[in-house]
């Protein structure tokens, strides 16, 4: 039995309340029921006699449910096997729910703990009144609770003990004839190392396989290191792994499971690339099902850790070695992730159980075993025979996944029982659960879906006529009669059965059509049979509250992942490469190497198992999957509201010692950036377009240009061949990412050249920076009159002199509204600290002590435009904070050198590029802004602040370049030399600044038709502060010149300002020259009711206008300058965007 319980018996101490709901069943009957609210009943139940008497349609549970009393004893003579789907109305509150069918005595319906949890109603026990004031007037109950919930807490009558799962190894939990084999269901039995056999896993290499495979040790959090130690210790103890000296090393890392625990993964991609593929096929699904169709009773068993039951062939273990922070280890058993593992495991099972499979006593597919029989006696004999073989080969089973003595079971997506094979309910659940339409638009959507399969449905036009009548009477009063209900049910039944829905066959290509909406995912699995594409299964799943927060590209990928998981048994070993049809546009994000988060990492590993091609299908033509993704619209009004981000116990008391906290997500992101970079290296290896100049250099100067493992290096840097796609990706990664931060030409060139080189690198970077629209909109244009002509004296070493300033006030972000900027005048290193505008000198001293002093000590000189009293008071407070008895004297410079002002501008420019429209997440980006600046070469020093401070560049998870001539100079000597050079460079830069100050600035002339940026000076913005808003809007087209120095621009219709501007407010637009910089064309408007409607991407604000309310709308595919104020009446098709906006407001109210 399983771990779910239904407790329909009356118990002492359980509050009960009688209600009288109105029920509508799936066949359209309306019934008045007596119902009881029972918090001790785990599931909502309906009386079995009532169901039989009223002929209410039932559905079969995926697994039977054991009915138990509150003390855990079994109640009733049989398990619950059926449930009813119904529409329920209680005092005007409508809902859809499922109720299990079981004998009840006192009422027709028990509304159980699951129902109470879902609605959380307000109950007046004295008056017997229920109020639904915590949920909408109409809501759907999660149908998955009955079939898939793994555990439901059992409510105790007298004790408050937490539920304990039954011991899966307890003989009492097994059929009597299986009790002698109880040890096979004990995990300890699995701890034995399997013997060597004829089917040991072989790892055979292709020709020209490399002599070594290297990788890096990934950083791990303390929790991950603890889990790694546990994994290594356990597997070393059982000899499943051993220390290794292999020249091969696969990286390993942890991926979180759904339950929050961690799973160690080895990245065997490089190993798999050079492994000869084993073509041993998996068992044919049709043959497996044929073996079972005539049976009356079944046992189903699942092997625990299937792959680990197979030894790696002696002498091949070193090939699968993996690297950890504790050294190199090699597995002695087969691990997940190795190619050919499925083939080896399938061959092993087929060999061990050959006789039983051949005589029809056993069916096997991978780690699932089904024992069929005509009666209980035969089942017992076959099962004992099977367990004896398993015992001989030390195989263990996972009790929670086993089924014993059942009359039907689900195998490979097909329900086997009663002498026949039928479709699994999950395959057609999306169709059978299709809610009765309540509007003409919903009827149109249903018929639009059904039209794809009309050629398979006899007399489709006649059947659908009552529904088509509703379409033709659009605008008239809505009605839905028995005639429409019958047509609706008949079409649903036709789609969900043959000849429309086909059982899958061994031959024939599969196609997966997927789509994601803001609140659901939909998919159709089809197979080509007899030159026609038949649907095999349908999927429609509602997104959870967390999933609804995903980015659109994650939602689209999630739809693919859900479909692959649901139909894994068909697609994993498909005979032909299958296709996934989806709207590519939303997946473009993943076409470039990304810093994957933990969730995306799990998906990435899963996708490697399948052989498929992605086919682009425009969103508007992906109708079937699109409709399925929108079938069930959940209530989103409470999404992300009332979330307690940090529990009280998570806060450390002020006097307690704090411990380091590691950002697991960040570590996973960085870890997968390495995988992405390796993908770039692979592209470079495969690219044959090498420039003649480079090849000649390699011949003439091998000490300067050399080749290693398919990569050409020039002076230690990776040569990037003449391939625009590869070069474009590298430029995009070094400019647009948050840790790159949109640098200028000089800094970007230095950053790229640390790792890469190609002949036109400088020109390409200059073109890329010049064409970046984000830089053109946000960066401060430096004029000669901004440059100080008398720079301050240069310090002798880092952190001897600092400058301090504040940026603020800013919109509140995590209760902070300002940034303290602390700059070392020598190395140009900065520290950025979020704070408040009300901080005192003592507060500043505390900040300096925590953020700067512990790293760099006390400065000799402070530069600030806040006056000598500020500097003096700050130093006094700092000495006090540090416990220094004697006040240190410090010199104060009343003149600033422009350094901090420019620094503030750079920080603001960086934040403009990444913060949200409300400007309230800037604290999130501050660490990356600091890292970005400290890792970029400064024009004055010729070095990065990191390098001038520490003598090395920070490792960012990027490719390590090949260096063949390591320097013999010590780090200290080299750092001293670099600092001397930096000081000389700063002196030269000061002279250059003086010369530039005398140059005149000439502005480029404009012509009619030119595109220009418009300075935001004197233009009202809807964003909270100008400081973090774009410096320029646009681009706008010049219509004509007005006078000598003014131009008329083509402005958006919504801008109620004069359209003529002086040339000083205009800057010419530089068009992007690289594909990654080019913006997609804005989408065309939808045609709704014969009128154009543009898609709303986001609502950003609201205001009172007269007696009504207007909303500030941001249109999908358009820039901020096209945002416009729209009345509520014009947003009738944007309810979702309105709900999302209201959810962000205090109390969710306008």
CSV table of N, CA and C in Angstrom, one decimal, residues 106-207:
chain,number,residue,atom,x,y,z
A,106,UNK,N,-23.1,9.4,7.2
A,106,UNK,CA,-23.9,10.6,7.7
A,106,UNK,C,-24.2,11.6,6.7
A,107,UNK,N,-23.4,11.7,5.6
A,107,UNK,CA,-23.6,12.7,4.6
A,107,UNK,C,-23.3,12.2,3.2
A,108,UNK,N,-23.7,13.0,2.2
A,108,UNK,CA,-23.4,12.6,0.8
A,108,UNK,C,-21.9,13.0,0.5
A,109,UNK,N,-21.4,14.0,1.1
A,109,UNK,CA,-20.1,14.5,0.8
A,109,UNK,C,-19.3,14.9,2.0
A,110,UNK,N,-18.1,14.5,2.1
A,110,UNK,CA,-17.2,15.0,3.2
A,110,UNK,C,-16.2,16.0,2.6
A,111,UNK,N,-16.2,17.3,3.0
A,111,UNK,CA,-15.2,18.2,2.6
A,111,UNK,C,-14.0,18.1,3.5
A,112,UNK,N,-12.9,17.6,3.1
A,112,UNK,CA,-11.9,17.2,4.0
A,112,UNK,C,-10.8,18.2,4.2
A,113,UNK,N,-9.7,17.8,4.8
A,113,UNK,CA,-8.6,18.7,5.2
A,113,UNK,C,-8.0,19.3,3.9
A,114,UNK,N,-8.0,18.5,2.8
A,114,UNK,CA,-7.4,19.1,1.5
A,114,UNK,C,-8.2,20.3,1.1
A,115,UNK,N,-9.6,20.2,1.2
A,115,UNK,CA,-10.5,21.3,0.8
A,115,UNK,C,-10.3,22.5,1.7
A,116,UNK,N,-10.2,22.2,3.0
A,116,UNK,CA,-10.0,23.3,3.9
A,116,UNK,C,-8.6,24.0,3.7
A,117,UNK,N,-7.6,23.3,3.4
A,117,UNK,CA,-6.3,23.8,3.1
A,117,UNK,C,-6.3,24.7,1.9
A,118,UNK,N,-7.0,24.2,0.9
A,118,UNK,CA,-7.0,25.0,-0.4
A,118,UNK,C,-7.7,26.3,-0.3
A,119,UNK,N,-8.9,26.3,0.4
A,119,UNK,CA,-9.7,27.6,0.5
A,119,UNK,C,-9.5,28.4,1.8
A,120,UNK,N,-9.0,27.7,2.8
A,120,UNK,CA,-8.8,28.4,4.1
A,120,UNK,C,-10.0,29.3,4.4
A,121,UNK,N,-11.3,28.7,4.5
A,121,UNK,CA,-12.5,29.6,4.7
A,121,UNK,C,-12.6,30.1,6.1
A,122,UNK,N,-13.3,31.1,6.3
A,122,UNK,CA,-13.6,31.6,7.6
A,122,UNK,C,-14.9,30.9,8.1
A,123,UNK,N,-14.8,30.2,9.2
A,123,UNK,CA,-16.0,29.4,9.7
A,123,UNK,C,-16.5,29.9,11.0
A,124,UNK,N,-17.8,30.2,11.1
A,124,UNK,CA,-18.4,30.5,12.4
A,124,UNK,C,-19.1,29.2,12.9
A,125,UNK,N,-18.4,28.6,13.9
A,125,UNK,CA,-18.9,27.3,14.3
A,125,UNK,C,-20.2,27.4,15.1
A,126,UNK,N,-20.4,28.5,15.7
A,126,UNK,CA,-21.6,28.7,16.5
A,126,UNK,C,-22.8,28.8,15.6
A,127,UNK,N,-22.7,29.6,14.6
A,127,UNK,CA,-23.9,29.7,13.7
A,127,UNK,C,-23.9,28.8,12.5
A,128,UNK,N,-22.7,28.1,12.3
A,128,UNK,CA,-22.6,27.2,11.1
A,128,UNK,C,-22.6,27.9,9.8
A,129,UNK,N,-21.8,29.0,9.7
A,129,UNK,CA,-21.7,29.7,8.5
A,129,UNK,C,-20.2,29.7,8.0
A,130,UNK,N,-20.1,29.5,6.7
A,130,UNK,CA,-18.8,29.4,6.0
A,130,UNK,C,-18.7,30.7,5.1
A,131,UNK,N,-17.6,31.4,5.2
A,131,UNK,CA,-17.3,32.5,4.4
A,131,UNK,C,-16.0,32.3,3.6
A,132,UNK,N,-16.1,32.5,2.2
A,132,UNK,CA,-15.0,32.3,1.4
A,132,UNK,C,-14.3,33.7,1.1
A,133,UNK,N,-13.7,34.3,2.1
A,133,UNK,CA,-13.1,35.6,2.0
A,133,UNK,C,-11.6,35.6,1.8
A,134,UNK,N,-11.1,34.4,1.6
A,134,UNK,CA,-9.6,34.3,1.4
A,134,UNK,C,-9.3,33.8,0.0
A,135,UNK,N,-10.3,33.6,-0.8
A,135,UNK,CA,-10.0,33.1,-2.2
A,135,UNK,C,-11.1,33.7,-3.1
A,136,UNK,N,-10.9,33.7,-4.4
A,136,UNK,CA,-11.8,34.3,-5.3
A,136,UNK,C,-13.2,33.6,-5.4
A,137,UNK,N,-14.2,34.2,-6.0
A,137,UNK,CA,-15.5,33.6,-6.0
A,137,UNK,C,-15.5,32.3,-6.9
A,138,UNK,N,-14.6,32.2,-7.8
A,138,UNK,CA,-14.5,30.9,-8.6
A,138,UNK,C,-13.0,30.5,-8.5
A,139,UNK,N,-12.8,29.2,-8.2
A,139,UNK,CA,-11.4,28.8,-8.2
A,139,UNK,C,-11.4,27.3,-8.4
A,140,UNK,N,-10.2,26.8,-8.9
A,140,UNK,CA,-10.1,25.4,-9.3
A,140,UNK,C,-9.3,24.7,-8.2
A,141,UNK,N,-9.8,23.5,-7.8
A,141,UNK,CA,-9.0,22.8,-6.8
A,141,UNK,C,-8.0,22.0,-7.5
A,142,UNK,N,-6.7,21.9,-7.0
A,142,UNK,CA,-5.7,21.1,-7.7
A,142,UNK,C,-6.1,19.7,-7.9
A,143,UNK,N,-6.3,19.2,-9.2
A,143,UNK,CA,-6.7,17.8,-9.4
A,143,UNK,C,-5.6,16.8,-9.0
A,144,UNK,N,-4.3,17.3,-9.0
A,144,UNK,CA,-3.2,16.4,-8.9
A,144,UNK,C,-3.1,15.8,-7.4
A,145,UNK,N,-3.9,16.4,-6.5
A,145,UNK,CA,-3.7,16.0,-5.1
A,145,UNK,C,-4.1,14.5,-4.9
A,146,UNK,N,-5.2,14.1,-5.6
A,146,UNK,CA,-5.6,12.7,-5.4
A,146,UNK,C,-4.6,11.7,-6.0
A,147,UNK,N,-4.1,12.0,-7.2
A,147,UNK,CA,-3.4,11.0,-7.9
A,147,UNK,C,-1.9,11.0,-7.5
A,148,UNK,N,-1.4,12.1,-7.2
A,148,UNK,CA,0.1,12.2,-7.1
A,148,UNK,C,0.7,12.7,-5.8
A,149,UNK,N,-0.1,13.2,-4.9
A,149,UNK,CA,0.5,13.7,-3.6
A,149,UNK,C,1.2,12.6,-2.9
A,150,UNK,N,2.5,12.7,-2.6
A,150,UNK,CA,3.2,11.6,-2.1
A,150,UNK,C,2.9,11.3,-0.7
A,151,UNK,N,2.6,12.3,0.1
A,151,UNK,CA,2.3,12.1,1.6
A,151,UNK,C,1.2,13.0,2.0
A,152,UNK,N,0.3,12.6,2.8
A,152,UNK,CA,-0.6,13.5,3.5
A,152,UNK,C,-0.6,13.3,5.0
A,153,UNK,N,-0.4,14.3,5.7
A,153,UNK,CA,-0.3,14.2,7.2
A,153,UNK,C,-1.6,13.6,7.7
A,154,UNK,N,-1.4,12.5,8.6
A,154,UNK,CA,-2.5,11.9,9.2
A,154,UNK,C,-2.8,12.6,10.5
A,155,UNK,N,-4.1,13.0,10.7
A,155,UNK,CA,-4.5,13.7,11.9
A,155,UNK,C,-4.7,12.7,13.0
A,156,UNK,N,-4.1,12.9,14.1
A,156,UNK,CA,-4.3,12.0,15.2
A,156,UNK,C,-5.4,12.4,16.1
A,157,UNK,N,-6.1,11.5,16.7
A,157,UNK,CA,-7.2,11.8,17.6
A,157,UNK,C,-6.8,12.2,19.0
A,158,UNK,N,-5.8,11.5,19.6
A,158,UNK,CA,-5.4,11.8,20.9
A,158,UNK,C,-4.0,12.3,21.1
A,159,UNK,N,-3.1,12.0,20.2
A,159,UNK,CA,-1.7,12.4,20.3
A,159,UNK,C,-1.4,13.3,19.2
A,160,UNK,N,-0.4,14.1,19.4
A,160,UNK,CA,0.1,15.1,18.4
A,160,UNK,C,1.4,14.7,17.8
A,161,UNK,N,1.5,13.4,17.7
A,161,UNK,CA,2.8,12.9,17.1
A,161,UNK,C,2.8,13.1,15.6
A,162,UNK,N,4.0,13.4,15.1
A,162,UNK,CA,4.1,13.5,13.6
A,162,UNK,C,4.1,12.1,13.0
A,163,UNK,N,3.5,12.1,11.8
A,163,UNK,CA,3.3,10.8,11.1
A,163,UNK,C,4.7,10.2,10.8
A,164,UNK,N,4.8,8.9,11.0
A,164,UNK,CA,6.0,8.2,10.6
A,164,UNK,C,5.7,7.3,9.4
A,165,UNK,N,6.6,7.3,8.5
A,165,UNK,CA,6.4,6.4,7.3
A,165,UNK,C,6.6,4.9,7.7
A,166,UNK,N,5.8,4.0,7.2
A,166,UNK,CA,6.0,2.6,7.5
A,166,UNK,C,7.4,2.2,7.1
A,167,UNK,N,8.0,1.3,7.8
A,167,UNK,CA,9.3,0.8,7.4
A,167,UNK,C,9.1,0.0,6.2
A,168,UNK,N,9.8,0.4,5.0
A,168,UNK,CA,9.6,-0.3,3.8
A,168,UNK,C,10.2,-1.7,3.8
A,169,UNK,N,11.0,-2.0,4.8
A,169,UNK,CA,11.7,-3.3,4.9
A,169,UNK,C,10.9,-4.3,5.9
A,170,UNK,N,9.9,-3.7,6.5
A,170,UNK,CA,9.1,-4.5,7.4
A,170,UNK,C,8.4,-5.7,6.7
A,171,UNK,N,8.6,-6.9,7.1
A,171,UNK,CA,8.0,-8.0,6.4
A,171,UNK,C,6.5,-7.9,6.5
A,172,UNK,N,5.9,-7.3,7.5
A,172,UNK,CA,4.5,-7.1,7.7
A,172,UNK,C,3.9,-6.3,6.5
A,173,UNK,N,4.7,-5.5,5.9
A,173,UNK,CA,4.3,-4.7,4.8
A,173,UNK,C,4.3,-5.4,3.4
A,174,UNK,N,4.7,-6.6,3.4
A,174,UNK,CA,4.9,-7.4,2.2
A,174,UNK,C,3.9,-8.6,2.2
A,175,UNK,N,3.4,-9.0,1.0
A,175,UNK,CA,2.6,-10.2,1.0
A,175,UNK,C,3.3,-11.4,1.6
A,176,UNK,N,2.6,-12.3,2.2
A,176,UNK,CA,3.1,-13.4,3.0
A,176,UNK,C,4.2,-14.2,2.3
A,177,UNK,N,4.0,-14.5,1.0
A,177,UNK,CA,4.9,-15.3,0.3
A,177,UNK,C,6.2,-14.6,0.0
A,178,UNK,N,6.3,-13.2,0.2
A,178,UNK,CA,7.5,-12.4,-0.1
A,178,UNK,C,8.3,-12.1,1.1
A,179,UNK,N,7.7,-12.5,2.3
A,179,UNK,CA,8.4,-12.1,3.6
A,179,UNK,C,9.8,-12.7,3.7
A,180,UNK,N,10.1,-13.9,3.2
A,180,UNK,CA,11.5,-14.4,3.2
A,180,UNK,C,12.5,-13.6,2.4
A,181,UNK,N,12.0,-12.7,1.6
A,181,UNK,CA,12.8,-11.9,0.7
A,181,UNK,C,12.8,-10.4,1.2
A,182,UNK,N,12.4,-10.2,2.4
A,182,UNK,CA,12.3,-8.8,2.9
A,182,UNK,C,13.6,-8.1,2.8
A,183,UNK,N,14.7,-8.8,2.9
A,183,UNK,CA,16.1,-8.1,2.9
A,183,UNK,C,16.4,-7.5,1.5
A,184,UNK,N,15.7,-8.0,0.5
A,184,UNK,CA,15.9,-7.4,-0.8
A,184,UNK,C,15.3,-6.0,-0.9
A,185,UNK,N,14.5,-5.6,0.0
A,185,UNK,CA,13.9,-4.3,0.0
A,185,UNK,C,14.5,-3.4,1.1
A,186,UNK,N,15.7,-3.8,1.6
A,186,UNK,CA,16.4,-3.1,2.5
A,186,UNK,C,17.6,-2.4,1.9
A,187,UNK,N,17.8,-1.1,2.0
A,187,UNK,CA,18.8,-0.3,1.4
A,187,UNK,C,20.2,-0.9,1.7
A,188,UNK,N,20.3,-1.4,2.9
A,188,UNK,CA,21.6,-2.0,3.4
A,188,UNK,C,22.1,-3.1,2.5
A,189,UNK,N,21.2,-3.8,1.9
A,189,UNK,CA,21.5,-4.9,1.0
A,189,UNK,C,22.2,-4.4,-0.3
A,190,UNK,N,21.9,-3.1,-0.6
A,190,UNK,CA,22.5,-2.5,-1.8
A,190,UNK,C,24.0,-2.1,-1.5
A,191,UNK,N,24.4,-2.0,-0.3
A,191,UNK,CA,25.8,-1.5,0.0
A,191,UNK,C,26.9,-2.5,-0.4
A,192,UNK,N,26.5,-3.7,-0.9
A,192,UNK,CA,27.5,-4.6,-1.3
A,192,UNK,C,28.0,-4.3,-2.7
A,193,UNK,N,29.3,-4.4,-3.0
A,193,UNK,CA,29.8,-4.2,-4.3
A,193,UNK,C,29.4,-5.4,-5.2
A,194,UNK,N,28.8,-5.1,-6.4
A,194,UNK,CA,28.4,-6.2,-7.3
A,194,UNK,C,29.6,-6.9,-7.8
A,195,UNK,N,29.4,-8.2,-8.1
A,195,UNK,CA,30.4,-9.1,-8.6
A,195,UNK,C,30.7,-8.7,-10.1
A,196,UNK,N,31.9,-9.1,-10.6
A,196,UNK,CA,32.2,-8.9,-12.0
A,196,UNK,C,31.4,-10.0,-12.8
A,197,UNK,N,30.9,-9.5,-14.0
A,197,UNK,CA,30.1,-10.4,-14.8
A,197,UNK,C,30.4,-10.2,-16.3
A,198,UNK,N,29.7,-11.0,-17.1
A,198,UNK,CA,30.0,-10.9,-18.5
A,198,UNK,C,29.5,-9.5,-19.1
A,199,UNK,N,28.6,-8.9,-18.4
A,199,UNK,CA,28.0,-7.6,-18.9
A,199,UNK,C,28.6,-6.4,-18.2
A,200,UNK,N,29.8,-6.5,-17.7
A,200,UNK,CA,30.5,-5.3,-17.1
A,200,UNK,C,30.5,-4.2,-18.2
A,201,UNK,N,30.4,-3.0,-17.7
A,201,UNK,CA,30.3,-1.8,-18.7
A,201,UNK,C,31.6,-1.5,-19.3
A,202,UNK,N,31.6,-1.6,-20.6
A,202,UNK,CA,32.8,-1.3,-21.4
A,202,UNK,C,32.9,0.2,-21.9
A,203,UNK,N,34.0,0.8,-21.8
A,203,UNK,CA,34.2,2.1,-22.3
A,203,UNK,C,35.3,2.0,-23.4
A,204,UNK,N,34.9,2.0,-24.7
A,204,UNK,CA,35.8,1.8,-25.8
A,204,UNK,C,35.9,3.1,-26.5
A,205,UNK,N,37.1,3.6,-26.8
A,205,UNK,CA,37.4,4.9,-27.4
A,205,UNK,C,37.4,4.8,-28.9
A,206,UNK,N,37.0,5.9,-29.5
A,206,UNK,CA,37.2,6.1,-31.0
A,206,UNK,C,38.7,6.3,-31.3
A,207,UNK,N,39.0,6.3,-32.6
A,207,UNK,CA,40.3,6.6,-33.0
A,207,UNK,C,40.7,8.0,-32.7
